[in-house]
Coordinates of C-alpha atoms and ligand atoms in Angstrom, one line a residue:
M1 CA 6.6 -7.4 43.9
S2 CA 4.5 -8.4 40.3
A3 CA 4.8 -6.3 37.1
E4 CA 1.9 -3.9 37.0
F5 CA 2.7 -4.4 33.1
D6 CA 3.6 -7.0 30.7
L7 CA 5.4 -3.5 28.8
V8 CA 6.7 -0.9 29.4
I9 CA 8.0 1.3 26.9
R10 CA 10.0 4.0 28.8
N11 CA 11.0 8.0 27.8
A12 CA 9.1 7.6 24.3
K13 CA 8.9 10.3 22.4
V14 CA 5.2 10.2 20.9
T15 CA 4.7 11.1 17.7
T16 CA 0.9 10.8 16.1
A17 CA -0.2 12.4 13.3
S18 CA -0.8 16.0 15.2
D19 CA 1.2 15.9 18.3
T20 CA 4.9 15.0 19.5
F21 CA 4.9 14.5 23.9
M22 CA 7.3 12.4 26.0
S23 CA 5.6 9.7 27.9
D24 CA 5.9 5.8 29.3
I25 CA 3.8 3.3 27.4
G26 CA 2.2 1.2 29.9
V27 CA 1.0 -1.7 27.7
I28 CA -1.5 -4.9 29.1
G29 CA -3.0 -7.8 26.6
G30 CA -1.8 -5.8 24.0
R31 CA -2.9 -3.3 24.4
I32 CA -2.1 0.9 25.5
V33 CA -4.1 1.2 28.6
Q34 CA -1.6 4.0 30.3
M35 CA 0.1 6.9 29.2
G36 CA 2.7 9.5 31.6
V37 CA 5.3 9.6 33.2
R38 CA 7.2 7.3 36.0
L39 CA 5.0 4.5 35.4
S40 CA 4.7 1.5 37.5
T41 CA 7.2 -1.8 36.2
G42 CA 6.2 -3.8 32.9
A43 CA 7.2 -7.5 33.0
R44 CA 8.9 -6.3 30.2
E45 CA 11.3 -2.7 29.9
I46 CA 12.0 -0.9 26.5
D47 CA 14.5 2.7 26.8
A48 CA 13.3 4.4 23.7
R49 CA 15.5 7.7 24.9
G50 CA 16.3 9.6 22.7
R51 CA 14.2 7.6 19.1
T52 CA 11.8 8.8 17.8
T53 CA 8.2 6.5 18.5
T54 CA 5.2 5.9 15.6
P55 CA 2.2 3.5 15.1
G56 CA 2.9 0.9 13.5
G57 CA 2.7 1.5 9.7
I58 CA -0.6 0.0 8.1
D59 CA 0.1 -1.3 4.2
A60 CA -3.0 -0.5 2.9
H61 CA -1.8 -1.6 -0.7
C62 CA -0.1 -4.8 -0.4
H63 CA -0.4 -8.2 -2.7
L64 CA 0.5 -10.9 -0.8
D65 CA -0.6 -14.7 -2.5
Q66 CA -2.7 -13.4 -4.5
P67 CA -4.2 -15.7 -6.9
I68 CA -2.7 -14.9 -10.7
A69 CA -3.4 -16.4 -14.3
P70 CA 0.1 -19.3 -14.5
P71 CA 2.3 -19.5 -15.2
A72 CA 3.0 -16.4 -13.0
K73 CA 3.2 -16.8 -8.7
M74 CA 3.7 -14.4 -6.4
S75 CA 6.3 -15.3 -4.7
D76 CA 5.2 -14.0 -1.3
D77 CA 2.7 -15.4 0.7
F78 CA 1.6 -14.4 3.9
E79 CA 4.0 -15.6 5.8
S80 CA 7.4 -14.4 3.9
G81 CA 5.2 -11.2 3.8
T82 CA 4.2 -10.4 6.9
R83 CA 7.8 -11.5 8.1
S84 CA 8.9 -8.1 5.3
A85 CA 6.1 -6.2 7.0
A86 CA 7.2 -6.5 10.5
C87 CA 10.8 -6.1 9.9
G88 CA 10.4 -3.0 8.0
G89 CA 8.3 -1.4 10.6
T90 CA 4.5 -2.3 9.5
T91 CA 2.0 -4.0 11.7
T92 CA -1.0 -4.3 9.7
V93 CA -1.8 -5.3 6.3
I94 CA -5.1 -4.8 3.8
P95 CA -3.6 -7.4 0.9
F96 CA -6.6 -8.1 -2.2
A97 CA -9.6 -11.4 -2.5
A98 CA -9.5 -10.8 -5.6
Q99 CA -12.7 -12.4 -7.7
Q100 CA -12.1 -15.0 -10.4
K101 CA -14.2 -14.1 -13.9
G102 CA -17.2 -16.3 -13.0
G103 CA -16.4 -17.2 -9.5
S104 CA -18.0 -15.6 -6.4
L105 CA -16.7 -13.3 -4.4
R106 CA -17.7 -15.1 -1.1
A107 CA -15.0 -18.0 -2.8
A108 CA -12.8 -15.2 -3.5
I109 CA -12.6 -14.8 0.8
D110 CA -12.8 -18.3 1.5
D111 CA -9.8 -19.1 -0.4
Y112 CA -7.8 -16.3 1.1
H113 CA -8.6 -16.9 4.8
E114 CA -7.0 -20.0 3.8
R115 CA -4.2 -19.3 2.4
A116 CA -3.8 -16.7 5.2
N117 CA -4.9 -19.2 8.3
G118 CA -1.9 -19.7 10.3
R119 CA 0.8 -17.9 8.4
A120 CA 0.5 -14.6 9.0
S121 CA 2.6 -12.9 11.6
V122 CA 0.7 -9.4 11.7
D123 CA -2.9 -8.4 12.0
Y124 CA -4.5 -8.7 8.5
G125 CA -7.9 -7.4 6.5
F126 CA -8.9 -8.1 3.3
H127 CA -10.3 -5.4 0.9
L128 CA -12.2 -6.7 -2.5
I129 CA -11.4 -6.7 -6.1
V130 CA -14.8 -7.1 -8.0
T131 CA -13.8 -8.3 -12.1
D132 CA -17.3 -9.9 -12.3
P133 CA -20.6 -7.4 -10.8
T134 CA -23.4 -9.8 -11.8
P135 CA -26.9 -9.9 -10.3
E136 CA -25.8 -12.3 -7.2
V137 CA -22.3 -9.8 -6.6
M138 CA -24.4 -6.4 -6.3
A139 CA -27.6 -7.8 -4.7
T140 CA -26.1 -10.3 -1.9
E141 CA -22.4 -10.8 -2.2
L142 CA -21.0 -7.8 -1.9
P143 CA -23.8 -5.8 0.7
A144 CA -23.3 -9.2 2.7
L145 CA -19.3 -9.0 2.6
I146 CA -19.1 -5.0 3.4
A147 CA -21.4 -5.6 6.3
E148 CA -19.2 -8.9 7.7
G149 CA -15.6 -6.2 7.5
Y150 CA -14.8 -6.2 4.4
S151 CA -15.3 -2.7 3.7
S152 CA -13.6 -1.2 0.7
F153 CA -13.2 -3.2 -3.2
K154 CA -11.0 -2.3 -5.5
I155 CA -12.2 -2.0 -9.3
Y156 CA -9.7 -2.0 -12.4
M157 CA -10.0 0.5 -15.0
T158 CA -7.8 -1.8 -17.2
Y159 CA -6.2 -5.7 -17.0
D160 CA -7.9 -7.6 -19.5
D161 CA -9.5 -10.2 -16.3
M162 CA -9.7 -7.7 -13.7
K163 CA -11.3 -4.8 -15.9
L164 CA -15.0 -3.2 -15.5
N165 CA -16.6 -0.5 -18.1
D166 CA -18.2 2.5 -16.7
G167 CA -21.2 1.8 -16.6
Q168 CA -20.2 -1.0 -14.3
I169 CA -18.4 1.8 -12.2
L170 CA -21.3 3.7 -12.0
R171 CA -23.0 0.5 -10.6
L172 CA -20.8 -0.2 -8.3
L173 CA -20.4 3.2 -6.9
A174 CA -24.1 4.0 -6.1
L175 CA -23.2 0.0 -3.8
A176 CA -20.7 1.5 -2.0
R177 CA -22.6 4.8 -1.1
T178 CA -25.2 2.7 -0.4
H179 CA -23.4 0.2 2.2
G180 CA -20.6 2.7 3.4
A181 CA -17.8 0.7 1.9
M182 CA -14.7 2.8 -0.2
A183 CA -13.8 2.2 -3.6
M184 CA -10.9 1.9 -4.7
I185 CA -10.1 2.7 -8.6
H186 CA -7.1 1.6 -10.4
A187 CA -7.3 4.6 -13.0
E188 CA -5.6 4.0 -16.8
N189 CA -7.8 4.1 -19.8
T190 CA -7.2 0.7 -21.2
E191 CA -8.2 1.1 -25.2
C192 CA -5.2 3.7 -25.1
I193 CA -2.8 1.4 -23.9
A194 CA -3.9 -1.5 -25.7
W195 CA -3.5 0.4 -29.1
L196 CA -0.3 1.6 -27.5
T197 CA 0.8 -1.8 -26.9
E198 CA -0.1 -2.9 -30.4
S199 CA 2.1 -0.2 -32.6
L200 CA 5.4 -0.7 -30.1
L201 CA 4.3 -4.6 -30.6
D202 CA 4.2 -4.4 -34.2
F203 CA 7.6 -1.7 -34.4
G204 CA 9.3 -4.1 -32.6
L205 CA 9.5 -2.2 -29.8
T206 CA 9.2 -5.3 -26.7
A207 CA 11.9 -4.5 -24.2
P208 CA 10.6 -3.6 -20.2
R209 CA 10.7 -0.1 -20.8
Y210 CA 8.0 0.3 -24.0
H211 CA 6.4 -1.3 -20.7
A212 CA 6.7 3.2 -19.8
A213 CA 6.0 4.2 -23.3
S214 CA 2.7 2.0 -23.2
R215 CA 1.2 3.9 -20.8
P216 CA 1.7 7.3 -20.5
M217 CA 0.7 9.8 -17.9
L218 CA -2.1 11.3 -20.0
V219 CA -3.6 7.5 -19.7
E220 CA -3.9 7.6 -15.9
R221 CA -4.6 11.1 -16.8
E222 CA -7.5 10.6 -18.5
A223 CA -8.5 8.2 -16.7
T224 CA -8.7 9.9 -13.5
H225 CA -10.9 12.3 -14.2
R226 CA -12.7 9.7 -15.8
A227 CA -13.4 8.2 -12.4
I228 CA -13.5 11.5 -10.5
S229 CA -16.7 12.7 -12.3
L230 CA -17.6 8.9 -12.2
A231 CA -17.1 9.3 -8.5
E232 CA -19.1 13.4 -9.1
L233 CA -22.7 12.0 -10.8
V234 CA -22.6 9.0 -7.8
D235 CA -21.9 11.7 -5.0
V236 CA -19.4 8.9 -3.8
P237 CA -16.0 9.4 -2.2
M238 CA -13.3 7.3 -3.8
L239 CA -9.6 6.6 -3.4
L240 CA -7.7 6.5 -6.4
V241 CA -5.1 4.1 -5.7
H242 CA -1.1 4.3 -6.5
V243 CA -1.0 7.4 -7.8
S244 CA 2.3 8.1 -10.1
G245 CA 3.0 11.8 -11.2
R246 CA 1.8 15.6 -12.2
E247 CA -1.7 15.2 -14.3
A248 CA -3.1 13.4 -11.8
V249 CA -2.1 14.9 -9.1
E250 CA -3.7 17.4 -11.5
Q251 CA -7.0 15.6 -11.6
I252 CA -7.0 15.6 -7.7
Q253 CA -6.4 18.9 -7.0
W254 CA -9.0 20.2 -9.7
A255 CA -11.7 17.9 -8.0
R256 CA -10.8 18.3 -3.9
A257 CA -11.2 22.6 -4.8
R258 CA -14.7 21.5 -6.0
G259 CA -15.3 19.8 -2.7
L260 CA -15.3 15.9 -4.1
K261 CA -15.1 13.6 -2.2
V262 CA -11.7 12.2 -3.7
L263 CA -9.3 10.4 -1.7
S264 CA -5.7 9.1 -3.1
E265 CA -2.5 7.0 -2.1
T266 CA 0.8 7.2 -3.6
C267 CA 3.7 4.6 -3.5
P268 CA 7.6 5.0 -2.7
Q269 CA 8.3 4.3 -6.8
Y270 CA 6.5 7.1 -7.9
L271 CA 9.2 9.1 -5.4
L272 CA 12.0 7.6 -5.8
L273 CA 12.0 5.5 -9.3
T274 CA 11.9 7.3 -12.9
A275 CA 10.9 5.6 -16.5
E276 CA 14.7 5.3 -16.6
D277 CA 14.7 3.1 -14.1
L278 CA 12.8 0.3 -16.6
G279 CA 15.8 0.6 -19.2
I280 CA 17.8 3.1 -20.6
D281 CA 18.1 0.7 -23.3
D282 CA 17.3 -2.3 -24.3
S283 CA 18.7 -4.8 -21.1
Y284 CA 15.9 -6.5 -19.5
E285 CA 16.8 -5.5 -16.0
G286 CA 14.3 -3.2 -16.6
A287 CA 12.0 -5.4 -15.9
K288 CA 12.9 -5.3 -12.7
C289 CA 10.7 -2.1 -11.9
V290 CA 8.0 -2.7 -14.9
C291 CA 4.4 -1.4 -12.6
S292 CA 1.5 -0.4 -13.5
P293 CA 1.3 2.8 -13.2
P294 CA 5.4 2.7 -14.3
P295 CA 8.0 5.6 -12.6
R296 CA 7.2 9.1 -14.2
D297 CA 10.1 11.9 -14.8
A298 CA 12.2 13.7 -12.5
A299 CA 9.7 16.7 -12.6
S300 CA 6.6 13.7 -11.7
Q301 CA 8.4 12.5 -8.5
Q302 CA 9.0 16.2 -7.2
A303 CA 4.5 16.7 -7.6
I304 CA 3.9 13.3 -5.5
W305 CA 6.3 15.1 -3.3
A306 CA 4.8 17.9 -3.2
A307 CA 1.5 16.3 -2.8
L308 CA 2.7 14.4 -0.2
A309 CA 3.6 17.7 1.6
D310 CA 0.7 19.9 0.9
G311 CA -2.0 17.3 2.0
T312 CA -3.5 16.2 -0.9
F313 CA -2.3 12.8 -0.5
T314 CA -3.7 10.4 2.7
V315 CA -2.1 7.6 2.1
F316 CA 0.9 5.9 1.0
S317 CA 1.3 2.7 0.6
S318 CA 3.8 -0.1 -1.1
D319 CA 1.5 -1.5 -4.0
H320 CA 4.0 -4.1 -3.4
A321 CA 3.7 -6.6 -5.7
P322 CA 6.1 -9.5 -5.2
F323 CA 7.2 -11.4 -8.8
S324 CA 11.2 -12.6 -8.4
F325 CA 13.6 -11.4 -11.6
D326 CA 15.0 -14.8 -11.7
D327 CA 12.1 -17.2 -12.1
D328 CA 10.4 -18.8 -14.3
Q329 CA 7.2 -17.8 -12.0
G330 CA 8.2 -14.4 -11.8
K331 CA 10.0 -11.7 -14.2
K332 CA 11.1 -14.4 -16.5
P333 CA 7.6 -16.3 -17.8
R334 CA 8.2 -19.7 -18.3
G335 CA 12.7 -18.6 -18.0
R336 CA 11.8 -16.5 -21.2
E337 CA 12.7 -12.5 -21.4
V338 CA 8.9 -11.4 -22.6
A339 CA 7.8 -8.6 -24.4
F340 CA 6.5 -5.8 -22.1
P341 CA 3.0 -7.0 -22.2
Y342 CA 4.2 -10.5 -20.7
I343 CA 6.3 -9.0 -17.8
P344 CA 4.2 -9.8 -14.7
N345 CA 3.6 -5.8 -13.2
G346 CA 4.6 -4.8 -9.6
I347 CA 8.1 -4.6 -7.3
P348 CA 8.8 -5.1 -3.9
G349 CA 8.4 -2.9 -1.7
I350 CA 6.2 -4.0 1.5
E351 CA 9.5 -4.2 4.6
T352 CA 11.2 -0.7 2.3
R353 CA 8.0 1.8 2.7
L354 CA 8.1 3.0 6.1
P355 CA 12.3 3.2 6.2
L356 CA 12.6 5.1 2.7
L357 CA 9.8 7.2 4.0
Y358 CA 11.2 8.3 6.8
S359 CA 14.6 8.6 5.7
E360 CA 13.0 10.2 2.2
G361 CA 10.9 12.3 3.5
V362 CA 11.5 12.9 7.4
L363 CA 15.1 13.3 7.8
T364 CA 14.8 15.8 4.6
G365 CA 12.8 17.7 5.9
R366 CA 10.3 17.0 2.9
I367 CA 7.4 16.4 5.5
S368 CA 7.5 16.9 9.5
V369 CA 7.1 13.1 11.4
N370 CA 3.5 14.1 12.2
R371 CA 2.8 14.3 8.5
F372 CA 4.6 10.3 8.4
V373 CA 2.6 9.4 10.8
E374 CA -1.1 10.1 9.5
L375 CA -0.3 9.0 5.7
T376 CA 1.3 5.7 7.1
A377 CA -0.4 5.0 9.7
T378 CA -3.8 7.0 11.0
N379 CA -5.7 8.1 8.2
P380 CA -4.9 4.3 6.3
A381 CA -6.8 3.5 9.4
K382 CA -9.5 5.9 9.6
T383 CA -10.1 5.5 5.6
Y384 CA -10.6 1.5 5.7
G385 CA -12.5 1.2 9.2
L386 CA -9.0 0.1 11.8
H387 CA -9.1 3.5 13.8
P388 CA -8.6 4.3 16.9
R389 CA -8.1 0.6 17.6
K390 CA -5.1 1.0 15.1
G391 CA -3.1 3.9 13.0
T392 CA -2.8 5.8 16.7
I393 CA -1.3 6.0 19.7
A394 CA -3.8 5.9 22.7
I395 CA -5.2 4.5 25.3
G396 CA -7.3 1.7 24.5
S397 CA -5.4 1.4 20.7
D398 CA -3.7 -1.7 20.0
A399 CA -0.2 -1.4 21.5
D400 CA 1.4 -1.2 18.0
L401 CA 4.6 0.1 18.0
V402 CA 7.4 1.7 15.9
I403 CA 10.5 2.8 18.0
W404 CA 13.0 4.0 14.9
E405 CA 17.2 4.5 15.0
E406 CA 18.4 7.2 13.7
R407 CA 21.3 5.1 12.1
S408 CA 22.7 4.8 8.3
V409 CA 21.9 1.9 6.8
L410 CA 22.9 0.2 2.8
L411 CA 19.6 -0.9 1.5
T412 CA 20.8 -4.8 0.2
N413 CA 18.5 -6.9 -1.2
S414 CA 20.4 -9.8 1.3
M415 CA 18.8 -7.9 4.4
L416 CA 15.1 -7.7 4.0
H417 CA 13.0 -10.7 5.0
H418 CA 10.7 -10.7 1.6
A419 CA 10.8 -13.9 -0.8
V420 CA 11.8 -12.1 -4.0
D421 CA 15.2 -11.9 -5.4
Y422 CA 15.7 -8.2 -5.6
T423 CA 14.6 -5.0 -4.6
P424 CA 14.4 -1.8 -6.7
Y425 CA 16.0 0.1 -4.0
E426 CA 19.5 -1.8 -3.7
G427 CA 23.0 0.4 -3.0
R428 CA 20.8 3.5 -1.2
T429 CA 21.6 4.7 1.7
L430 CA 18.9 5.9 3.9
G431 CA 19.0 7.2 7.3
A432 CA 16.6 5.3 9.3
W433 CA 15.2 1.7 10.1
P434 CA 13.4 0.2 13.0
A435 CA 15.3 -0.2 16.4
Y436 CA 12.3 -2.4 17.5
T437 CA 8.3 -3.3 16.2
I438 CA 6.3 -4.0 18.4
A439 CA 2.5 -5.6 17.5
R440 CA 0.1 -5.6 19.9
G441 CA 2.6 -5.4 22.9
D442 CA 4.3 -8.6 21.4
V443 CA 8.0 -7.2 20.6
V444 CA 8.1 -8.4 16.4
W445 CA 11.2 -7.0 15.5
D446 CA 14.3 -5.8 17.4
G447 CA 16.1 -4.7 14.4
K448 CA 18.0 -7.6 14.3
Q449 CA 16.2 -10.8 13.8
F450 CA 12.1 -11.6 13.0
L451 CA 11.0 -12.9 16.6
A452 CA 7.0 -13.4 15.7
A453 CA 5.4 -17.2 15.4
P454 CA 3.9 -17.4 11.5
G455 CA 0.0 -17.8 12.8
R456 CA 0.1 -14.5 15.7
G457 CA -1.2 -12.0 13.1
R458 CA -5.1 -11.8 13.6
F459 CA -8.1 -11.4 11.1
L460 CA -9.3 -7.7 11.7
P461 CA -12.5 -7.3 10.3
R462 CA -12.9 -3.5 9.5
G463 CA -15.7 -1.3 10.5
L464 CA -16.9 1.2 7.5
P465 CA -14.6 4.2 6.8
T466 CA -14.3 7.2 8.2
M467 CA -11.7 9.4 6.6
V468 CA -12.7 13.1 4.8
A469 CA -11.2 14.3 1.8
R470 CA -9.9 17.4 2.6
R471 CA -9.7 20.7 0.4
P472 CA -6.4 21.6 -0.5
A473 CA -5.1 24.7 2.4
S474 CA -4.0 26.7 -0.8
G475 CA -3.4 26.3 -3.6
G476 CA -4.5 23.3 -5.4
V477 CA -5.4 23.6 -8.4
R478 CA -9.0 26.0 -9.9
Ligands
LIG501 O1 1.9 -3.4 -11.0 C1 1.4 -3.0 -10.0 N1 1.3 -2.1 -9.4 N2 0.9 -4.5 -9.1 C2 0.2 -4.6 -9.4 C3 -2.0 -4.4 -9.6 C4 -2.2 -3.5 -9.2 O2 -2.7 -2.8 -9.8 O3 -2.1 -2.5 -8.0
LIG502 ZN1 -3.5 -1.0 -8.8
LIG503 ZN1 -2.1 -2.8 -6.3

């Protein structure tokens, strides 16, 4: 007798953003077609008894093979980046197609498709980065691209080759409102950073740790408040990316309490690293943790954990920005230990994002496993127009699943599958790792081996966002 299903997951403790229940999961053609008890046979069967099954993770903020100014070059392309994602339980990634100043958005998209095509092993969409909002971009290119499935774009308030002024940001927010797109904002005050950087360098303070001193909480707090005000003026939802600490969280809670549609994202580095990881002396090792905004202090870590638990944050992403340490295209440009403003910004984390949050959040009781699913899969899918195809476990959804094994794991870079030569979390002991990652019904990671071929991942044109900001349940800043 031939099998009814391509794959059956038996005895799954199915965990969604809202519920936990026991069920078998029947998969045909990469989709979930039946759930219930005692399903008929599958060509392949996996027993998930005693383990938790969650939706595959969606990493809605990662950088893969993003063209940047030489000599810097990202270590991960779509092949190594999506391999690493899959081995850590992520089945969908949304990296960024960045417009070059003076170039078109369409050219950025075409180039990025070439970079991804035939290389990705999990499904992928693209955000846009708008660096040059010319009349052509505003009138024609951006509206057309939103309609074609690139329904979110990032706006930078800092970085000389990326930043936009308040007038440009207002016009882009108005465009997002007209076309239903999601604007993502990198909020740091660029003039404050420039002045602080100049002053530090004048005093000869060049070590990696001064990166954190050049971008204190205040510069993020001010820009966060300004971004919120610009969005309030236009009356449009927007999402603040990589929120790092207490004062920015307070601004978001203040905005929510006023009924503003402010969504927000945080990342593992703001839960688990502090400014001390950039160095307590002038050692260049601290370059490994140079990212923007920088990790803050222990009090800010606690504020970020609290905001993850209380519903303030909408999504939890890696902000994987893969620059190797011992690399003349990475953290040591042209082979040299450079002053902090010249260290490529960003840290790797596409594979460790989910195991870190599962271990440090769910297993410690800081967040429920349902909230874990909401932050890492369901809300990213709703925020970026992929729900319900992605981000949940339901009949009709893609069979993107993670079966978790709770066991002690000593994290070392040698066990990871990215092309970066370090992890900032080296030597930590985790309490869980995916036993299986299943992407559209294919087992792409079986707990030991990566099993997918480059090119199995498909491009995902995305719909419009369906996520709505919620008011704080209680205790928000008023
Ligand atoms: O330092 C970071 N976060 N690098 C990646 C680029 C960005 O702004 O997200
Ligand atoms: Zn950013
Ligand atoms: Zn980023």
